[in-house]
Coordinates of C-alpha atoms in Angstrom, one line a residue:
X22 CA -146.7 -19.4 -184.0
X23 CA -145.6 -18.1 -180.8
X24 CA -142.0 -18.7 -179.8
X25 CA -142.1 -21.6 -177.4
X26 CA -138.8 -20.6 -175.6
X27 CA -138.8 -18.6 -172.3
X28 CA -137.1 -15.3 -172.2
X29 CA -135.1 -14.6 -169.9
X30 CA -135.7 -10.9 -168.3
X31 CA -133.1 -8.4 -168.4
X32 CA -130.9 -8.4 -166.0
X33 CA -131.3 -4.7 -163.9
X34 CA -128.9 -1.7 -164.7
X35 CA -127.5 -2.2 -161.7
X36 CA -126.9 -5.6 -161.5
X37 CA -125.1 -5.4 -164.4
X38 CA -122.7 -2.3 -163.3
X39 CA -122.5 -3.9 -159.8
X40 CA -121.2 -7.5 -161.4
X41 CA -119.0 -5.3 -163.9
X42 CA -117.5 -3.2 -161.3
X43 CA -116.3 -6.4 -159.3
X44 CA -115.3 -8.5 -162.2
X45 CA -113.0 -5.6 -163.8
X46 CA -111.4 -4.8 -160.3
X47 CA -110.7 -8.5 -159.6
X48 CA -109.1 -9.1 -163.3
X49 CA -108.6 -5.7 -165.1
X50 CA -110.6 -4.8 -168.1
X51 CA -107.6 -7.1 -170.4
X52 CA -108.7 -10.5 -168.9
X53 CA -112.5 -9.6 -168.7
X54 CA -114.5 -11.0 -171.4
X55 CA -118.0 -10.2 -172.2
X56 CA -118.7 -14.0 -172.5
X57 CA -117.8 -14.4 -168.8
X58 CA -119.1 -11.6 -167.9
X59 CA -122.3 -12.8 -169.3
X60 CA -122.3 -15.8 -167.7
X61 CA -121.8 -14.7 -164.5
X62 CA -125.7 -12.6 -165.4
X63 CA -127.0 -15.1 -167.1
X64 CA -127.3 -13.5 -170.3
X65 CA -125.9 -13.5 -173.8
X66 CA -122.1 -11.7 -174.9
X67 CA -123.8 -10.6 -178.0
X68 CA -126.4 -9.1 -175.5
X69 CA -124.1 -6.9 -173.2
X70 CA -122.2 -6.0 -176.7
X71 CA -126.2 -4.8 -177.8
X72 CA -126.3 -2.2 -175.1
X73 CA -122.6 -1.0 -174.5
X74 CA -120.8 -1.7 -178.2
X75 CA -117.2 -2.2 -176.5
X76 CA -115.4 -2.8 -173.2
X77 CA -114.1 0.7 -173.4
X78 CA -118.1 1.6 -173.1
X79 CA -118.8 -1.0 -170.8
X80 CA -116.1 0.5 -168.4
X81 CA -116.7 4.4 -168.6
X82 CA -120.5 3.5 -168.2
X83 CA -119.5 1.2 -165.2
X84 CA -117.5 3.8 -163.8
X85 CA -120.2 6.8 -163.8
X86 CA -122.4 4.4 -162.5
X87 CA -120.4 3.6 -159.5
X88 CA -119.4 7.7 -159.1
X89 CA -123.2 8.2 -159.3
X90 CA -123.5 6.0 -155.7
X91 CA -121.4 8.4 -153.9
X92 CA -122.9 11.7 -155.1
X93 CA -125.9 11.6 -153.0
X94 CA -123.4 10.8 -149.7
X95 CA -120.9 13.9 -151.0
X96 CA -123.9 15.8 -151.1
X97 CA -125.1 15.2 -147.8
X98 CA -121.4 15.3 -146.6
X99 CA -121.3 19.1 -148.1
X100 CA -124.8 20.7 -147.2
X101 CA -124.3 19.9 -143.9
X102 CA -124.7 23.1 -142.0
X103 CA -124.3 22.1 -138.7
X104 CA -120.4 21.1 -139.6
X105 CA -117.6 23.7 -139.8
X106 CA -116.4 23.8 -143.7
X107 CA -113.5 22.2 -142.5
X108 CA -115.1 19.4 -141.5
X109 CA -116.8 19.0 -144.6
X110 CA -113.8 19.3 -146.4
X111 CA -112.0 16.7 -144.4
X112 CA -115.7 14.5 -145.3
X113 CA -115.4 14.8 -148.9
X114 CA -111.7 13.4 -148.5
X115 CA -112.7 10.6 -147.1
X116 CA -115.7 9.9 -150.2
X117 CA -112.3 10.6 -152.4
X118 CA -110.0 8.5 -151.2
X119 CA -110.3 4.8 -151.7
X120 CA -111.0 2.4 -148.8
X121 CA -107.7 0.5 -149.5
X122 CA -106.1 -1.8 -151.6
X123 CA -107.9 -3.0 -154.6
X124 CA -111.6 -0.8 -153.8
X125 CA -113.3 -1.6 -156.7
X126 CA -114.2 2.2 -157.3
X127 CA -110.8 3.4 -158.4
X128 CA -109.9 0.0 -159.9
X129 CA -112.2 1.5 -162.7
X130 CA -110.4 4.8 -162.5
X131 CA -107.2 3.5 -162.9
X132 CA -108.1 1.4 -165.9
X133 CA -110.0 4.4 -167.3
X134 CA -107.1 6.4 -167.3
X135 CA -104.5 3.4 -168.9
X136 CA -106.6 3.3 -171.7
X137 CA -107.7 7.2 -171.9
X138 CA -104.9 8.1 -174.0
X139 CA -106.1 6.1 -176.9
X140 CA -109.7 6.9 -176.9
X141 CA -111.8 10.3 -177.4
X142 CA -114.6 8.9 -175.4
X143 CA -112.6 8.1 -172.6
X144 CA -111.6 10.9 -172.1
X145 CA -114.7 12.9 -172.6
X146 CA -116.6 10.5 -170.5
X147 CA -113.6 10.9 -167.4
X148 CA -114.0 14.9 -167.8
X149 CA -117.7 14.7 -167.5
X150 CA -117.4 12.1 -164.3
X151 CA -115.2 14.1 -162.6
X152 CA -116.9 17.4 -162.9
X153 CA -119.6 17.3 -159.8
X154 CA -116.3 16.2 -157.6
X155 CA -114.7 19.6 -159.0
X156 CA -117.9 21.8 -158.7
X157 CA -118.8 20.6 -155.4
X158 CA -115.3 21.4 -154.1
X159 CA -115.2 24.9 -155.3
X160 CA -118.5 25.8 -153.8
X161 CA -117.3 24.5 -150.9
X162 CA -114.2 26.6 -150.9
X163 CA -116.5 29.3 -152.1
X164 CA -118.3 29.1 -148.8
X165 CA -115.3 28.8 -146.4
X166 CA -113.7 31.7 -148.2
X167 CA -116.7 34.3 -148.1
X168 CA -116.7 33.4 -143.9
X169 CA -113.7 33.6 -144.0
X170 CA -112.8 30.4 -142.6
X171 CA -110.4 30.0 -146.1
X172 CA -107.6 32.5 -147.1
X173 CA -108.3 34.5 -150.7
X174 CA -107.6 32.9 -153.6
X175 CA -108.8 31.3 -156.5
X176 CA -111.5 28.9 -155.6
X177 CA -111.3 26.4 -159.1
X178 CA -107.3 26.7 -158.8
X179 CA -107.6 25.4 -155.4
X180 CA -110.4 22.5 -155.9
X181 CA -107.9 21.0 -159.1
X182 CA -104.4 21.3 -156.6
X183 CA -106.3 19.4 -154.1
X184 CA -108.0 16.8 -156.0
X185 CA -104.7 16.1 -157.8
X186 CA -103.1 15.9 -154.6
X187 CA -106.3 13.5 -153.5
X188 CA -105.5 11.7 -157.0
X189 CA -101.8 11.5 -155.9
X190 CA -102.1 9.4 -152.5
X191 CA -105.2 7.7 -154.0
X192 CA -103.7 5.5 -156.6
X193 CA -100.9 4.2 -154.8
X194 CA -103.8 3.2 -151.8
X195 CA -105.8 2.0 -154.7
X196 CA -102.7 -0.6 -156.0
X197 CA -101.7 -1.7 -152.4
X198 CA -98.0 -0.2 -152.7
X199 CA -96.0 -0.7 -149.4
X200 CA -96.6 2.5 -147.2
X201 CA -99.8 3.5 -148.7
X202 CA -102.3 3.7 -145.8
X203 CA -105.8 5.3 -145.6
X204 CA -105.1 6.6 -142.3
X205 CA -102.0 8.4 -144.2
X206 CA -103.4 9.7 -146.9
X207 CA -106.2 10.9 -144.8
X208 CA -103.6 12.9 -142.5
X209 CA -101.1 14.5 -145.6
X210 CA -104.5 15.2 -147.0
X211 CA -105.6 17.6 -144.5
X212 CA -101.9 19.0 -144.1
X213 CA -101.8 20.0 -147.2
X214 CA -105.2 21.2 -147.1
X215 CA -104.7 23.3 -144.2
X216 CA -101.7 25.0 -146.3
X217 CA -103.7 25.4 -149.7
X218 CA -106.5 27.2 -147.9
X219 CA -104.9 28.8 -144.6
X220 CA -106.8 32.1 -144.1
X221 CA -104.5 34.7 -143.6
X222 CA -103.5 35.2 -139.7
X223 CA -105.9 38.5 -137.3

């Protein structure tokens, strides 16, 4: 006999990340549980525990979900021709940089990285989500240094000191400390920027 009771459909992938990504930022991955989280799609704990296993998986897969929605803009941002490579630089930035206190986005990086320490596939999973940011910025310093619109000097070297500096005026943006503005950051960003990757005087 044919099971009388109506399935619900699955909810869509991104749905799911989407409600994730807001729940976790508004009450950290400690007070999220998978039967609220469930609720709030209409589906089953045992059901989001199916597909991810833990909260650790729900939250790396969450967060290289909502990475995933900015690639195609940091794409656009840096095969734009038409703009100088500094420009483009200063662009991707602004996709790097949160867009103040409490941005969902590196709400997830900042819980990735509290609970990285304990587990392998964090870890992993945060290497592997940060490498198109890392790639993308050494072509791009590839590309200003062969027109010599950068100074010489190792490209990868300079893509990891200025994403940790990026990293550096992120987080405190990202918790709301007093004095952390976007308009800041964005400005000691390109300062330091413009020291990194000054091409040497004519």
């Amino acid at each position: 006999m044919a099971d009388p009771r109506p399935r619900r459909p699955a909810r869509p992938r991104e749905e799911v990340f989407a409600t994730a990504r807001a729940a976790i930022a508004e009450h950290g991955l400690a007070g999220l549980t998978m039967a609220s989280l469930g609720r709030q799609l209409q589906m089953s704990a045992g059901h989001l525990l199916y597909y991810f296993g833990s909260k650790d998986q729900l939250l790396l897969e969450t967060l290289r979900w909502s990475e995933e929605q900015l690639g195609a803009r940091r794409h656009d941002v840096l095969t734009d021709t038409t703009r100088d490579t500094w420009e483009r630089l200063a662009g991707y930035a602004g996709l790097y940089l949160p867009e103040g206190p409490g941005d969902p986005r590196w709400i997830l990086w900042v819980e990735v990285w509290g609970r990285s320490p304990a587990s392998e596939e964090l870890r992993q999973g945060q290497l592997e989500i940060e490498a198109p940011w890392q790639a993308d910025l050494v072509a791009l310093i590839e590309e200003g240094t062969a027109a010599g619109r950068f100074g010489p000097g190792d490209a990868a070297e300079r893509a990891s000191q200025i994403r940790a500096l990026l990293d550096g005026l992120a987080v405190p943006l990202a918790l709301g400390l007093t004095g952390a503005r976007r308009t800041r950051a964005l400005h000691l960003a390109r300062s330091a920027c413009g020291t990194l990757l000054a091409a040497a005087p004519a």
